[in-house]
mmCIF file of C-alpha atoms in Angstrom:
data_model
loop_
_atom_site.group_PDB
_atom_site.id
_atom_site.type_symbol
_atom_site.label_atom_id
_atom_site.label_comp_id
_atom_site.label_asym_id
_atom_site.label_seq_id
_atom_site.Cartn_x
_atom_site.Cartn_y
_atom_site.Cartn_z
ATOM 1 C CA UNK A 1 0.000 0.000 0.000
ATOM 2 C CA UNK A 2 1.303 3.209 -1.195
ATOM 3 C CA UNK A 3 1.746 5.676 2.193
ATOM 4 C CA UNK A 4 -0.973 8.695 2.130
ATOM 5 C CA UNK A 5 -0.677 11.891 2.666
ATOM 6 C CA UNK A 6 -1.436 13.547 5.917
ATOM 7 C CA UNK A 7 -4.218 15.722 3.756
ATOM 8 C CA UNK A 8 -5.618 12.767 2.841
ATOM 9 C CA UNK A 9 -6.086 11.225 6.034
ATOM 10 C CA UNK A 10 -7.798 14.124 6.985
ATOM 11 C CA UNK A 11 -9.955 14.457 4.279
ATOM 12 C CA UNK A 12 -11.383 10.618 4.106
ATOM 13 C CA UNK A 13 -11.705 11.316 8.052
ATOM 14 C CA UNK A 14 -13.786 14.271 7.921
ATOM 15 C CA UNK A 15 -16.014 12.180 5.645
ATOM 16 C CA UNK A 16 -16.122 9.695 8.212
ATOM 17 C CA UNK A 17 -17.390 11.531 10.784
ATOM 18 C CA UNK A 18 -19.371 13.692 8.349
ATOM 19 C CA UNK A 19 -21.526 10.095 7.585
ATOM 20 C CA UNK A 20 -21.564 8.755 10.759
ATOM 21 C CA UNK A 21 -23.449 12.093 11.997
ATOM 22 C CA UNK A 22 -25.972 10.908 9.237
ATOM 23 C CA UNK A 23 -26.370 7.583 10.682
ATOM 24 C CA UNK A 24 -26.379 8.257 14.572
ATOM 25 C CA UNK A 25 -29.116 11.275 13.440
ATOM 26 C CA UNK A 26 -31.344 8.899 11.988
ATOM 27 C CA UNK A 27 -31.165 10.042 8.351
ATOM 28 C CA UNK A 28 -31.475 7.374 5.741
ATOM 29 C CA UNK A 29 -28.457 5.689 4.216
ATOM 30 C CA UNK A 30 -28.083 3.914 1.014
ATOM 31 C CA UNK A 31 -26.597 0.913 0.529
ATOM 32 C CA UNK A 32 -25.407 -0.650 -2.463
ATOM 33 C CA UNK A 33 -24.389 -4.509 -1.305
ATOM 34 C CA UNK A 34 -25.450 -6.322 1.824
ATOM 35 C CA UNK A 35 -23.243 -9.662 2.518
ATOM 36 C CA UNK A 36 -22.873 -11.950 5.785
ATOM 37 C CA UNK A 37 -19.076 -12.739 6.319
ATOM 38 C CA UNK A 38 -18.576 -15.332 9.658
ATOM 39 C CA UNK A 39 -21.746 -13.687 11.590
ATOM 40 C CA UNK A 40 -20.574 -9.924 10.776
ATOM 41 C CA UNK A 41 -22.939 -8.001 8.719
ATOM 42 C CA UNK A 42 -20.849 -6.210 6.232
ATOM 43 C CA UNK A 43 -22.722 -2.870 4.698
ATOM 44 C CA UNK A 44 -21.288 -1.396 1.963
ATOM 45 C CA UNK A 45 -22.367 2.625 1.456
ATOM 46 C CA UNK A 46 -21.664 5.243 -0.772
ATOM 47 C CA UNK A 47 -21.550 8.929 0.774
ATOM 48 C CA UNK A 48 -20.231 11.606 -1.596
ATOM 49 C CA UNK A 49 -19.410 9.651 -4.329
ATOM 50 C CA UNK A 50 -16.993 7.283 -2.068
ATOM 51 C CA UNK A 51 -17.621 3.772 -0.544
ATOM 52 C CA UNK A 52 -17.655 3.292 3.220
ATOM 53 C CA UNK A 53 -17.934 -0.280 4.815
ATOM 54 C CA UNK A 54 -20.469 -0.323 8.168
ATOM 55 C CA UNK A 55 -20.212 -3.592 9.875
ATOM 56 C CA UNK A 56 -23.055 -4.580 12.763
ATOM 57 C CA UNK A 57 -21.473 -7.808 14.846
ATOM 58 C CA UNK A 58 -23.293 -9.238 17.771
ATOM 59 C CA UNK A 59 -26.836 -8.815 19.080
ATOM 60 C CA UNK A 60 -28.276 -6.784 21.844
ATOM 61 C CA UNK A 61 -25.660 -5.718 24.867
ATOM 62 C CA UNK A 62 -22.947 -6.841 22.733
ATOM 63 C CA UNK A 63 -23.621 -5.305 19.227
ATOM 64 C CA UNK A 64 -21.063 -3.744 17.796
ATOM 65 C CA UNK A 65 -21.622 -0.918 15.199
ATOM 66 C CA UNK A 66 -18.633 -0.030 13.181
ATOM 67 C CA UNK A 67 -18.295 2.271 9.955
ATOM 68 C CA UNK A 68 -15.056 2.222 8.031
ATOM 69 C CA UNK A 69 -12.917 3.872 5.442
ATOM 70 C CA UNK A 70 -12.324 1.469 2.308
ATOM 71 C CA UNK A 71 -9.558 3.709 1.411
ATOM 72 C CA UNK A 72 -8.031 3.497 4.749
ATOM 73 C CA UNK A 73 -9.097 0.711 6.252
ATOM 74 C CA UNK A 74 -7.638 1.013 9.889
ATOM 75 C CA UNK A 75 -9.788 4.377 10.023
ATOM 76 C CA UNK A 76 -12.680 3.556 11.391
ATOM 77 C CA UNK A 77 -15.227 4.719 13.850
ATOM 78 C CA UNK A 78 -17.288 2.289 16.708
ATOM 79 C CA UNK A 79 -20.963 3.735 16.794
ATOM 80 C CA UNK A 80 -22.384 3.550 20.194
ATOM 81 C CA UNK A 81 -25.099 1.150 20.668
ATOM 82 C CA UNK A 82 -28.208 1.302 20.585
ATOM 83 C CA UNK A 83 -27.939 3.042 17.007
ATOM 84 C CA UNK A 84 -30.509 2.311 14.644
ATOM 85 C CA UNK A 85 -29.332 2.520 11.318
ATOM 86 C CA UNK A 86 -32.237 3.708 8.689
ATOM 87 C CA UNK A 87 -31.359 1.728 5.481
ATOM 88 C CA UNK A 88 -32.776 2.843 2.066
ATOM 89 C CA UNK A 89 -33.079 1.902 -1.603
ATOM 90 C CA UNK A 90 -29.295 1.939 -2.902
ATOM 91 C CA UNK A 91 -28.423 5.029 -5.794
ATOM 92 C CA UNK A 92 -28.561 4.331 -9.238
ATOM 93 C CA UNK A 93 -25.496 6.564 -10.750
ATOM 94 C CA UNK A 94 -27.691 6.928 -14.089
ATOM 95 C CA UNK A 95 -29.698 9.465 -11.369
ATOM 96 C CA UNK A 96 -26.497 11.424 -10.762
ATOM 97 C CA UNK A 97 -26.011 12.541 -14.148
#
């Protein structure tokens, strides 16, 4: 993996938090693939044009909410629980344009 640039860190960061203040607020989220890997939910969402990763492991007291940088993998964010995550119908990019 090439090494990023401090800027860039920031930038996919303040994106981070940017959609996880749209998820903890309740706002609806689009998602564009749903899988299961080993009990782990994986989410994948696009916000701004980029793809973010929100995993939900566990149940109840020991759910763990967790969205995710695909650039950047090891930046991620742990929701507190309970957060209730409003899913919606995913974007078609023919709509963008």
């Amino acid at each position: 993996m090439q090494s990023l640039m401090a800027g860039q860190i920031c930038a996919e960061l303040v994106d981070l938090v940017s959609l996880a203040e749209r998820v903890i607020s309740g706002e609806e989220i689009e998602i564009t693939e749903s899988i299961e890997v080993n009990g782990v939910d994986v989410l994948i969402i696009f916000s701004g044009l980029k793809e973010f990763i929100l995993t939900i492991e566990g149940s109840k007291e020991d759910m763990s909410i967790i969205l995710r940088s695909s650039i950047i993998p090891d930046l991620a964010i742990t929701l507190p629980t309970p957060v209730y995550v409003n899913l919606g119908k995913p974007v078609i990019m023919e709509d963008l344009c």
